[in-house]
Every structure is written in C-alpha cells, then in structure tokens.
mmCIF file of C-alpha atoms in Angstrom:
data_model
loop_
_atom_site.group_PDB
_atom_site.id
_atom_site.type_symbol
_atom_site.label_atom_id
_atom_site.label_comp_id
_atom_site.label_asym_id
_atom_site.label_seq_id
_atom_site.Cartn_x
_atom_site.Cartn_y
_atom_site.Cartn_z
ATOM 1 C CA UNK A 28 141.276 86.233 90.843
ATOM 2 C CA UNK A 29 138.240 86.420 92.545
ATOM 3 C CA UNK A 30 135.161 83.839 91.061
ATOM 4 C CA UNK A 31 131.009 86.482 90.592
ATOM 5 C CA UNK A 32 128.468 84.019 89.169
ATOM 6 C CA UNK A 33 125.880 86.347 87.991
ATOM 7 C CA UNK A 34 122.322 84.879 87.972
ATOM 8 C CA UNK A 35 120.189 85.576 84.410
ATOM 9 C CA UNK A 36 116.837 85.623 84.449
ATOM 10 C CA UNK A 37 116.007 89.298 85.961
ATOM 11 C CA UNK A 38 119.653 90.066 86.196
ATOM 12 C CA UNK A 39 120.845 89.586 82.792
ATOM 13 C CA UNK A 40 117.093 88.692 81.154
ATOM 14 C CA UNK A 41 114.249 91.209 81.735
ATOM 15 C CA UNK A 42 112.377 87.816 82.286
ATOM 16 C CA UNK A 43 109.135 89.899 83.906
ATOM 17 C CA UNK A 44 108.942 92.552 81.539
ATOM 18 C CA UNK A 45 108.815 89.857 78.545
ATOM 19 C CA UNK A 46 106.048 88.016 80.962
ATOM 20 C CA UNK A 47 103.877 91.132 81.553
ATOM 21 C CA UNK A 48 103.822 91.941 77.937
ATOM 22 C CA UNK A 49 103.395 88.051 76.678
ATOM 23 C CA UNK A 50 100.288 87.747 79.309
ATOM 24 C CA UNK A 51 98.812 91.352 78.614
ATOM 25 C CA UNK A 52 99.183 90.663 74.355
ATOM 26 C CA UNK A 53 97.435 87.235 75.497
ATOM 27 C CA UNK A 54 94.482 88.554 77.601
ATOM 28 C CA UNK A 55 94.462 92.205 77.815
ATOM 29 C CA UNK A 56 94.881 93.193 81.038
ATOM 30 C CA UNK A 57 96.944 96.089 80.788
ATOM 31 C CA UNK A 58 99.415 94.776 83.791
ATOM 32 C CA UNK A 59 102.383 97.541 84.305
ATOM 33 C CA UNK A 60 105.882 96.855 86.016
ATOM 34 C CA UNK A 61 104.740 98.861 88.732
ATOM 35 C CA UNK A 62 101.702 96.418 89.088
ATOM 36 C CA UNK A 63 104.524 93.961 90.064
ATOM 37 C CA UNK A 64 106.451 96.021 92.868
ATOM 38 C CA UNK A 65 106.993 93.466 95.674
ATOM 39 C CA UNK A 66 104.816 90.895 94.395
ATOM 40 C CA UNK A 67 105.570 87.772 91.684
ATOM 41 C CA UNK A 68 103.214 88.218 88.547
ATOM 42 C CA UNK A 69 101.997 84.686 89.284
ATOM 43 C CA UNK A 70 100.609 85.680 92.989
ATOM 44 C CA UNK A 71 98.528 88.708 91.635
ATOM 45 C CA UNK A 72 96.994 86.386 89.071
ATOM 46 C CA UNK A 73 96.620 82.619 90.750
ATOM 47 C CA UNK A 74 94.225 81.792 88.400
ATOM 48 C CA UNK A 75 97.080 82.734 85.281
ATOM 49 C CA UNK A 76 99.655 80.898 87.126
ATOM 50 C CA UNK A 77 99.347 77.827 85.433
ATOM 51 C CA UNK A 78 99.450 79.726 81.960
ATOM 52 C CA UNK A 79 102.191 81.946 82.537
ATOM 53 C CA UNK A 80 104.390 78.614 83.242
ATOM 54 C CA UNK A 81 103.287 77.132 79.232
ATOM 55 C CA UNK A 82 104.535 80.152 78.465
ATOM 56 C CA UNK A 83 107.743 81.183 80.116
ATOM 57 C CA UNK A 84 109.052 77.315 79.172
ATOM 58 C CA UNK A 85 108.984 77.670 75.918
ATOM 59 C CA UNK A 86 112.623 78.148 73.806
ATOM 60 C CA UNK A 87 110.549 80.982 71.793
ATOM 61 C CA UNK A 88 110.495 82.926 75.686
ATOM 62 C CA UNK A 89 113.720 83.175 76.780
ATOM 63 C CA UNK A 90 114.978 83.601 73.104
ATOM 64 C CA UNK A 91 113.073 87.346 73.100
ATOM 65 C CA UNK A 92 114.316 88.388 76.546
ATOM 66 C CA UNK A 93 115.198 92.497 76.648
ATOM 67 C CA UNK A 94 118.847 92.621 78.157
ATOM 68 C CA UNK A 95 118.780 94.488 81.572
ATOM 69 C CA UNK A 96 120.078 97.976 80.993
ATOM 70 C CA UNK A 97 124.444 97.837 81.525
ATOM 71 C CA UNK A 98 124.380 94.449 82.504
ATOM 72 C CA UNK A 99 126.484 93.356 78.870
ATOM 73 C CA UNK A 100 129.002 97.107 79.172
ATOM 74 C CA UNK A 101 129.724 95.992 83.015
ATOM 75 C CA UNK A 102 129.907 92.634 82.316
ATOM 76 C CA UNK A 103 132.314 93.103 80.370
ATOM 77 C CA UNK A 104 134.533 95.270 81.793
ATOM 78 C CA UNK A 105 134.002 92.960 85.409
ATOM 79 C CA UNK A 106 135.477 89.804 83.783
ATOM 80 C CA UNK A 107 138.857 91.638 83.337
ATOM 81 C CA UNK A 108 139.308 91.604 87.044
ATOM 82 C CA UNK A 109 136.719 88.468 87.905
ATOM 83 C CA UNK A 110 136.552 84.742 86.981
ATOM 84 C CA UNK A 111 132.299 84.923 85.125
ATOM 85 C CA UNK A 112 130.071 82.465 86.350
ATOM 86 C CA UNK A 113 126.771 82.064 84.731
ATOM 87 C CA UNK A 114 124.400 80.260 86.996
ATOM 88 C CA UNK A 115 120.713 79.956 86.030
ATOM 89 C CA UNK A 116 118.249 78.278 87.263
ATOM 90 C CA UNK A 117 117.109 76.667 84.433
ATOM 91 C CA UNK A 118 115.866 72.294 86.035
ATOM 92 C CA UNK A 119 112.254 73.981 85.900
ATOM 93 C CA UNK A 120 111.932 74.521 82.767
ATOM 94 C CA UNK A 121 114.428 72.445 80.624
ATOM 95 C CA UNK A 122 112.669 73.554 77.510
ATOM 96 C CA UNK A 123 114.486 76.274 77.813
ATOM 97 C CA UNK A 124 118.181 75.448 77.665
ATOM 98 C CA UNK A 125 118.681 76.168 74.393
ATOM 99 C CA UNK A 126 117.432 79.312 74.380
ATOM 100 C CA UNK A 127 119.445 80.243 77.524
ATOM 101 C CA UNK A 128 122.375 79.065 76.073
ATOM 102 C CA UNK A 129 121.855 80.543 72.653
ATOM 103 C CA UNK A 130 121.193 83.881 74.228
ATOM 104 C CA UNK A 131 124.314 83.890 76.770
ATOM 105 C CA UNK A 132 126.460 83.240 73.407
ATOM 106 C CA UNK A 133 124.450 86.402 71.030
ATOM 107 C CA UNK A 134 124.346 88.200 74.442
ATOM 108 C CA UNK A 135 126.985 87.774 76.060
ATOM 109 C CA UNK A 136 129.779 86.432 73.831
ATOM 110 C CA UNK A 137 133.030 87.534 75.681
ATOM 111 C CA UNK A 138 132.070 84.990 77.999
ATOM 112 C CA UNK A 139 133.542 81.965 78.914
ATOM 113 C CA UNK A 140 130.754 78.914 78.012
ATOM 114 C CA UNK A 141 133.019 75.920 79.760
ATOM 115 C CA UNK A 142 131.690 78.687 82.909
ATOM 116 C CA UNK A 143 127.663 78.069 82.132
ATOM 117 C CA UNK A 144 125.918 76.472 84.825
ATOM 118 C CA UNK A 145 122.171 75.335 84.559
ATOM 119 C CA UNK A 146 121.256 74.490 87.852
ATOM 120 C CA UNK A 147 118.476 74.172 90.354
ATOM 121 C CA UNK A 148 119.440 75.494 93.583
ATOM 122 C CA UNK A 149 122.107 77.571 93.824
ATOM 123 C CA UNK A 150 124.126 75.531 97.012
ATOM 124 C CA UNK A 151 125.986 73.897 94.044
ATOM 125 C CA UNK A 152 127.292 77.140 92.711
ATOM 126 C CA UNK A 153 131.115 77.638 93.705
ATOM 127 C CA UNK A 154 131.934 81.180 93.683
ATOM 128 C CA UNK A 155 133.174 83.841 96.482
ATOM 129 C CA UNK A 156 130.269 85.872 95.005
ATOM 130 C CA UNK A 157 126.274 85.197 93.982
ATOM 131 C CA UNK A 158 124.357 87.910 91.729
ATOM 132 C CA UNK A 159 120.779 87.087 92.542
ATOM 133 C CA UNK A 160 117.391 88.110 92.584
ATOM 134 C CA UNK A 161 115.630 85.720 94.550
ATOM 135 C CA UNK A 162 116.404 85.116 98.559
ATOM 136 C CA UNK A 163 115.937 81.973 99.008
ATOM 137 C CA UNK A 164 118.508 81.283 96.694
ATOM 138 C CA UNK A 165 121.320 83.995 98.050
ATOM 139 C CA UNK A 166 120.371 82.405 101.205
ATOM 140 C CA UNK A 167 120.921 78.606 99.897
ATOM 141 C CA UNK A 168 124.260 79.812 98.321
ATOM 142 C CA UNK A 169 127.426 79.279 100.779
ATOM 143 C CA UNK A 170 129.085 82.806 100.366
ATOM 144 C CA UNK A 171 129.029 86.196 99.593
ATOM 145 C CA UNK A 172 125.484 87.037 98.293
ATOM 146 C CA UNK A 173 124.708 90.381 97.098
ATOM 147 C CA UNK A 174 120.700 91.171 96.164
ATOM 148 C CA UNK A 175 119.689 92.620 92.315
ATOM 149 C CA UNK A 176 116.844 94.493 93.071
ATOM 150 C CA UNK A 177 113.872 93.646 90.947
ATOM 151 C CA UNK A 178 110.410 94.306 91.058
ATOM 152 C CA UNK A 179 108.036 91.315 93.425
ATOM 153 C CA UNK A 180 111.644 91.872 95.861
ATOM 154 C CA UNK A 181 111.932 95.088 96.786
ATOM 155 C CA UNK A 182 109.776 94.319 100.053
ATOM 156 C CA UNK A 183 112.750 91.627 100.706
ATOM 157 C CA UNK A 184 115.185 92.949 103.508
ATOM 158 C CA UNK A 185 118.607 91.344 102.298
ATOM 159 C CA UNK A 186 122.227 93.656 103.846
ATOM 160 C CA UNK A 187 123.542 93.666 99.876
ATOM 161 C CA UNK A 188 121.344 95.107 97.285
ATOM 162 C CA UNK A 189 122.186 96.521 94.492
ATOM 163 C CA UNK A 190 119.900 98.691 92.302
ATOM 164 C CA UNK A 191 121.639 98.226 88.906
ATOM 165 C CA UNK A 192 125.330 97.229 86.901
ATOM 166 C CA UNK A 193 125.900 100.794 87.485
ATOM 167 C CA UNK A 194 126.230 99.993 91.561
ATOM 168 C CA UNK A 195 127.495 96.443 90.885
ATOM 169 C CA UNK A 196 130.227 97.772 88.607
ATOM 170 C CA UNK A 197 131.330 100.528 91.529
ATOM 171 C CA UNK A 198 131.091 97.998 94.181
ATOM 172 C CA UNK A 199 133.394 95.098 92.609
ATOM 173 C CA UNK A 200 135.909 97.529 90.869
ATOM 174 C CA UNK A 201 136.328 99.607 94.346
ATOM 175 C CA UNK A 202 137.085 95.606 95.429
ATOM 176 C CA UNK A 203 140.203 95.189 93.264
ATOM 177 C CA UNK A 204 141.429 99.230 93.516
ATOM 178 C CA UNK A 205 140.436 100.153 90.019
ATOM 179 C CA UNK A 206 139.508 104.091 89.972
ATOM 180 C CA UNK A 207 135.392 104.377 88.829
ATOM 181 C CA UNK B 20 125.446 65.702 105.296
ATOM 182 C CA UNK B 21 128.183 66.037 103.050
ATOM 183 C CA UNK B 22 127.636 65.860 99.394
ATOM 184 C CA UNK B 23 128.797 63.673 96.468
ATOM 185 C CA UNK B 24 128.544 64.836 93.037
ATOM 186 C CA UNK B 25 128.307 62.308 90.343
ATOM 187 C CA UNK B 26 129.453 62.889 86.795
ATOM 188 C CA UNK B 27 127.145 60.968 83.651
ATOM 189 C CA UNK B 28 129.556 60.276 81.011
ATOM 190 C CA UNK B 29 130.894 57.269 81.684
ATOM 191 C CA UNK B 30 129.857 57.161 85.151
ATOM 192 C CA UNK B 31 126.558 57.172 84.789
ATOM 193 C CA UNK B 32 125.600 56.764 81.505
ATOM 194 C CA UNK B 33 127.532 54.172 78.843
ATOM 195 C CA UNK B 34 129.042 56.667 76.731
ATOM 196 C CA UNK B 35 131.516 55.416 74.897
ATOM 197 C CA UNK B 36 129.767 51.866 74.451
ATOM 198 C CA UNK B 37 126.706 53.537 72.307
ATOM 199 C CA UNK B 38 129.259 55.311 70.844
ATOM 200 C CA UNK B 39 131.259 52.610 69.278
ATOM 201 C CA UNK B 40 128.350 51.084 68.617
ATOM 202 C CA UNK B 41 127.487 53.344 65.996
ATOM 203 C CA UNK B 42 130.355 54.409 64.942
ATOM 204 C CA UNK B 43 130.484 50.523 63.799
ATOM 205 C CA UNK B 44 127.334 50.606 62.150
ATOM 206 C CA UNK B 45 127.913 52.806 60.198
ATOM 207 C CA UNK B 46 131.366 52.482 59.314
ATOM 208 C CA UNK B 47 131.760 49.423 60.125
ATOM 209 C CA UNK B 48 135.003 49.023 61.660
ATOM 210 C CA UNK B 49 134.494 46.655 64.329
ATOM 211 C CA UNK B 50 135.809 48.796 67.441
ATOM 212 C CA UNK B 51 135.342 46.652 70.116
ATOM 213 C CA UNK B 52 135.847 48.700 73.932
ATOM 214 C CA UNK B 53 139.543 46.840 74.007
ATOM 215 C CA UNK B 54 140.191 49.034 71.623
ATOM 216 C CA UNK B 55 139.446 51.865 73.771
ATOM 217 C CA UNK B 56 141.906 50.519 76.277
ATOM 218 C CA UNK B 57 144.313 54.084 77.019
ATOM 219 C CA UNK B 58 142.986 55.773 74.484
ATOM 220 C CA UNK B 59 139.880 57.472 73.709
ATOM 221 C CA UNK B 60 137.691 56.700 70.527
ATOM 222 C CA UNK B 61 138.265 60.218 68.682
ATOM 223 C CA UNK B 62 142.039 59.397 69.216
ATOM 224 C CA UNK B 63 141.473 56.608 67.715
ATOM 225 C CA UNK B 64 140.208 57.616 64.737
ATOM 226 C CA UNK B 65 140.969 61.263 63.866
ATOM 227 C CA UNK B 66 139.953 61.616 60.619
ATOM 228 C CA UNK B 67 136.150 60.638 62.473
ATOM 229 C CA UNK B 68 136.587 62.899 64.544
ATOM 230 C CA UNK B 69 134.069 66.146 63.515
ATOM 231 C CA UNK B 70 131.751 63.601 62.936
ATOM 232 C CA UNK B 71 132.077 62.357 65.746
ATOM 233 C CA UNK B 72 131.356 64.974 67.905
ATOM 234 C CA UNK B 73 127.960 65.426 65.186
ATOM 235 C CA UNK B 74 126.701 61.768 66.259
ATOM 236 C CA UNK B 75 127.521 62.872 69.275
ATOM 237 C CA UNK B 76 125.449 66.281 69.826
ATOM 238 C CA UNK B 77 122.409 64.789 68.772
ATOM 239 C CA UNK B 78 118.908 64.034 70.923
ATOM 240 C CA UNK B 79 118.630 60.556 70.054
ATOM 241 C CA UNK B 80 122.225 59.920 71.204
ATOM 242 C CA UNK B 81 121.742 60.778 75.135
ATOM 243 C CA UNK B 82 118.236 59.066 74.866
ATOM 244 C CA UNK B 83 119.758 55.857 74.253
ATOM 245 C CA UNK B 84 122.657 55.970 76.337
ATOM 246 C CA UNK B 85 122.615 52.181 78.490
ATOM 247 C CA UNK B 86 122.755 52.639 83.470
ATOM 248 C CA UNK B 87 126.122 51.562 83.872
ATOM 249 C CA UNK B 88 126.308 48.135 85.894
ATOM 250 C CA UNK B 89 124.804 48.964 89.272
ATOM 251 C CA UNK B 90 124.876 52.472 89.734
ATOM 252 C CA UNK B 91 121.077 52.639 89.901
ATOM 253 C CA UNK B 92 121.272 50.377 93.404
ATOM 254 C CA UNK B 93 123.962 52.247 94.668
ATOM 255 C CA UNK B 94 123.171 55.616 94.391
ATOM 256 C CA UNK B 95 119.202 55.260 95.652
ATOM 257 C CA UNK B 96 121.214 53.849 99.040
ATOM 258 C CA UNK B 97 124.144 56.309 98.871
ATOM 259 C CA UNK B 98 121.211 59.174 99.020
ATOM 260 C CA UNK B 99 120.336 57.915 102.083
ATOM 261 C CA UNK B 100 123.071 59.181 103.681
ATOM 262 C CA UNK B 101 124.506 62.129 101.630
ATOM 263 C CA UNK B 102 123.469 63.824 99.371
ATOM 264 C CA UNK B 103 123.620 64.163 95.521
ATOM 265 C CA UNK B 104 124.380 66.465 92.772
ATOM 266 C CA UNK B 105 124.469 65.287 89.527
ATOM 267 C CA UNK B 106 127.332 67.135 87.888
ATOM 268 C CA UNK B 107 127.357 66.855 83.843
ATOM 269 C CA UNK B 108 129.396 69.167 81.617
ATOM 270 C CA UNK B 109 127.229 69.582 78.744
ATOM 271 C CA UNK B 110 127.726 72.655 77.594
ATOM 272 C CA UNK B 111 130.088 71.873 74.414
ATOM 273 C CA UNK B 112 126.802 69.763 73.301
ATOM 274 C CA UNK B 113 124.055 71.972 73.697
ATOM 275 C CA UNK B 114 121.841 69.699 71.573
ATOM 276 C CA UNK B 115 122.021 67.746 74.581
ATOM 277 C CA UNK B 116 120.979 69.380 77.921
ATOM 278 C CA UNK B 117 116.592 68.154 77.257
ATOM 279 C CA UNK B 118 117.815 64.683 76.694
ATOM 280 C CA UNK B 119 120.184 64.559 79.681
ATOM 281 C CA UNK B 120 117.512 66.008 81.444
ATOM 282 C CA UNK B 121 115.396 63.417 80.173
ATOM 283 C CA UNK B 122 118.005 60.481 80.754
ATOM 284 C CA UNK B 123 118.354 61.500 84.497
ATOM 285 C CA UNK B 124 114.604 61.639 85.233
ATOM 286 C CA UNK B 125 113.496 58.426 83.901
ATOM 287 C CA UNK B 126 117.127 56.074 85.044
ATOM 288 C CA UNK B 127 117.079 57.465 88.642
ATOM 289 C CA UNK B 128 113.709 59.530 90.031
ATOM 290 C CA UNK B 129 114.136 58.815 92.878
ATOM 291 C CA UNK B 130 117.259 62.107 92.670
ATOM 292 C CA UNK B 131 116.439 65.182 93.399
ATOM 293 C CA UNK B 132 116.504 67.510 89.916
ATOM 294 C CA UNK B 133 117.295 71.031 91.370
ATOM 295 C CA UNK B 134 120.734 69.370 92.269
ATOM 296 C CA UNK B 135 120.982 68.177 88.400
ATOM 297 C CA UNK B 136 124.516 70.799 87.326
ATOM 298 C CA UNK B 137 124.654 71.256 83.594
ATOM 299 C CA UNK B 138 127.671 72.678 83.712
ATOM 300 C CA UNK B 139 131.454 72.832 81.911
ATOM 301 C CA UNK B 140 134.166 72.998 83.999
ATOM 302 C CA UNK B 141 133.688 71.472 87.327
ATOM 303 C CA UNK B 142 135.575 74.089 89.104
ATOM 304 C CA UNK B 143 131.884 75.409 89.595
ATOM 305 C CA UNK B 144 130.530 72.979 91.236
ATOM 306 C CA UNK B 145 130.012 72.756 95.257
ATOM 307 C CA UNK B 146 130.472 69.075 96.203
ATOM 308 C CA UNK B 147 132.390 67.526 98.872
ATOM 309 C CA UNK B 148 133.855 64.497 96.451
ATOM 310 C CA UNK B 149 133.726 64.277 92.977
ATOM 311 C CA UNK B 150 132.926 60.937 91.281
ATOM 312 C CA UNK B 151 134.751 61.730 87.451
ATOM 313 C CA UNK B 152 136.313 59.329 84.721
ATOM 314 C CA UNK B 153 138.021 63.046 83.285
ATOM 315 C CA UNK B 154 141.139 63.945 84.896
ATOM 316 C CA UNK B 155 141.335 67.362 83.672
ATOM 317 C CA UNK B 156 137.880 67.968 85.740
ATOM 318 C CA UNK B 157 139.107 65.716 89.335
ATOM 319 C CA UNK B 158 141.687 68.892 88.847
ATOM 320 C CA UNK B 159 139.651 71.766 88.761
ATOM 321 C CA UNK B 160 137.030 70.840 91.158
ATOM 322 C CA UNK B 161 138.526 71.832 94.652
ATOM 323 C CA UNK B 162 137.442 68.576 96.822
ATOM 324 C CA UNK B 163 137.705 65.517 96.910
ATOM 325 C CA UNK B 164 138.025 64.003 93.188
ATOM 326 C CA UNK B 165 137.767 60.066 92.537
ATOM 327 C CA UNK B 166 138.546 58.475 89.936
ATOM 328 C CA UNK B 167 136.075 56.316 88.361
ATOM 329 C CA UNK B 168 137.700 53.469 85.694
ATOM 330 C CA UNK B 169 136.688 54.189 82.073
ATOM 331 C CA UNK B 170 138.734 52.490 79.265
ATOM 332 C CA UNK B 171 139.851 55.545 77.576
ATOM 333 C CA UNK B 172 141.311 56.367 81.923
ATOM 334 C CA UNK B 173 143.574 53.244 82.258
ATOM 335 C CA UNK B 174 146.574 54.514 81.927
ATOM 336 C CA UNK B 175 145.991 57.735 83.651
ATOM 337 C CA UNK B 176 147.173 58.090 86.927
ATOM 338 C CA UNK B 177 145.008 59.306 90.103
ATOM 339 C CA UNK B 178 145.753 58.930 93.682
ATOM 340 C CA UNK B 179 142.084 57.847 94.888
ATOM 341 C CA UNK B 180 140.245 55.061 91.833
ATOM 342 C CA UNK B 181 137.561 53.369 91.566
ATOM 343 C CA UNK B 182 136.684 50.688 89.622
ATOM 344 C CA UNK B 183 133.242 50.182 89.614
ATOM 345 C CA UNK B 184 129.892 51.012 91.417
ATOM 346 C CA UNK B 185 130.382 48.294 93.778
ATOM 347 C CA UNK B 186 133.869 50.380 95.510
ATOM 348 C CA UNK B 187 132.271 52.810 95.825
ATOM 349 C CA UNK B 188 129.538 51.834 97.258
ATOM 350 C CA UNK B 189 131.594 50.496 100.275
ATOM 351 C CA UNK B 190 133.859 53.505 100.212
ATOM 352 C CA UNK B 191 131.274 55.531 101.337
ATOM 353 C CA UNK B 192 129.265 53.583 103.063
ATOM 354 C CA UNK B 193 132.272 53.269 105.646
ATOM 355 C CA UNK B 194 132.923 56.645 106.002
ATOM 356 C CA UNK B 195 129.315 56.968 107.357
ATOM 357 C CA UNK B 196 129.777 54.140 109.496
ATOM 358 C CA UNK B 197 127.281 51.329 107.366
ATOM 359 C CA UNK B 198 128.190 48.180 108.067
ATOM 360 C CA UNK B 199 128.700 46.757 104.029
#
C-alpha cells in the first residue's frame, strides 16, 4: 500500500480564513480572501506580522480552524487504498501541538494517530506522496510532491498542482484503478 | 551528509529512572533499576499500569527527565558530521508535547528544532539511521536501526546494539573517518 502524507494547514484546515477573520476582528481591516491572492497575509501587512504570530501560536486558534471542503469524505475514501500520514509543521508554534492533535482526532476520527507526524522540515517525512501548500516543503520532500492550491501559492510554478479534494480523489483513485 | 534519527526516551532522556522514582515515591515499593532488567516496569506491576500512564502523560514528568550520560557531548560532536533528527513517539501522550519540545531546546540547544519529529510509528521517519530502544520501532523503520541498550531491552536480540553514547560516538565517527 502506497503512503500519502497530507499537510494540515491550508490542506485540511482553513488556516488563512481563520487568520483573516481574527485579524479583521481585531484591526477592522476588511481583508478579503481575494486580497491574499498570491501574497501571504504576513507580507500584505508586515507591520502586523509579529502580532499575527501571537494570534496563531495559541491553543484556541488551531481548535477553531474550519475543515477544508471535501477533505473528510475524500480522505476517508482514500484511506481504503492508501496509508494516510498527517504531516504538519508544528515546530514553529509549539503551543499548538495539543490543539492540532485534538483537531485531527475530532475531524478525522478514522485516521490512525500513530501516523500523525508533527515536524518542521518535511524532508524528515517518509511517504510516497506529499500534499502540501508550501513550495519549500514540496522541494525539501524527497518523493512525489503535489501542490495544493491556497491563496498564497497561486502564482508559484509547480509541476503537479491540485485545486481541491475532488481533484485529489480522482488523481489517487485512478492510480489504484478505482472507477471515479 | 548522512542523517541520524535519535529517539528521545531512554536514549536521550532517562524515562525509566524518573518513572521508577515517582512510582517508588507514591507506592513505597523500593523498585531498583536492576528489577527492570528484561522487563518493562508496566509488566512488573500490571495492576499499576493505568496509574503509571497517568504519571507519565503529564507536562511535569517529561520536564523532569534526567539526561542520559554523555548524550549531549557526543551528539554535539556527531552534529558536525551528520544531520541529527530527533524522532520521538509522542502520540500516545499528547500532554507531553510541549514539555518534550522545551526539554530538547533546554538540554540540546545546538540541535535544529526544524528537525524534531513528534510521531507515532517510526516508519514515518526518513533518515539513514535510527537509534532507538524499542525493537518494534527499529523493525518498522526502513533503514539501518541501532538498538540502544535500556533495562527493558537487554534480552531482545538485535543485530546492532550500542550500550552507551561512547560506543555510538566510535561507531559514527569511524564511519566518517574521524580518528576516535
């Protein structure tokens, strides 16, 4: 059985939507998701970058993250044909560890926590595929990377890109000859 | 540069000594480290296994762990010749995440936290070598495993065993032709 490593933020959990909501609430900036097209919010408002890190590096932030559309259903289906590893970069925000773990257990109860990996650099993750929104993680990962579209990466060139979980479903089911 | 993955409990952190001390303090059992030879403490006192899990799955337990002899000096030296990944099974005791992270930062400040991996099953860890005290982790890891001697594993057969950090130092430095 081949193994798929799946990033958490922006792939399973809607990190940027929650951050925009919280920043808007605090500073009344009226940022929309369209404003983030091609630019991470931290670069859009560099003067708020430190404060955004404070907002993010909390237990409550990660507990509140909305689930990315279709990720639960598709991952459940893919788990019948692939071994699913969750590989999340957590070392920059250690206060999020438990919240991330609880969030995964809550929203993806069918996954095996023994295959959760909280890491930094994804060169440390062993899997056949990595689905991630960050070009640097895809580049450091040794095997087949798949860029998952997120507002910040829409202008990043990458040879294999998926825009949503339905595209991922088709891609991975076709590989194991399941009719889609 | 080759990469060495290093387990934390029983390899860098003296987990069993701390557990024995706490169990002795609570139950006045007078367990010695010799009593653990060949037997995990949980099997020695199965009626206390649940309570031991409660003792272990706390922030304070992991913060208190003594450092295994010579591990700091040797790892610092090895880090000049190898990429060092810390791979710790943390998914069974999520309350320990932050304490483990802080413990590593405190006692091994020269390591790169971006190469810390908190996982379950070490089949998810990509490295050339894994130093671990658990036979099941060594067996699930795909590449070269090295069993690090701990009271519980002294009777486990494994083809490559090291008894202390000085032996590891010699083994790894000789591989890169450094005079030991």
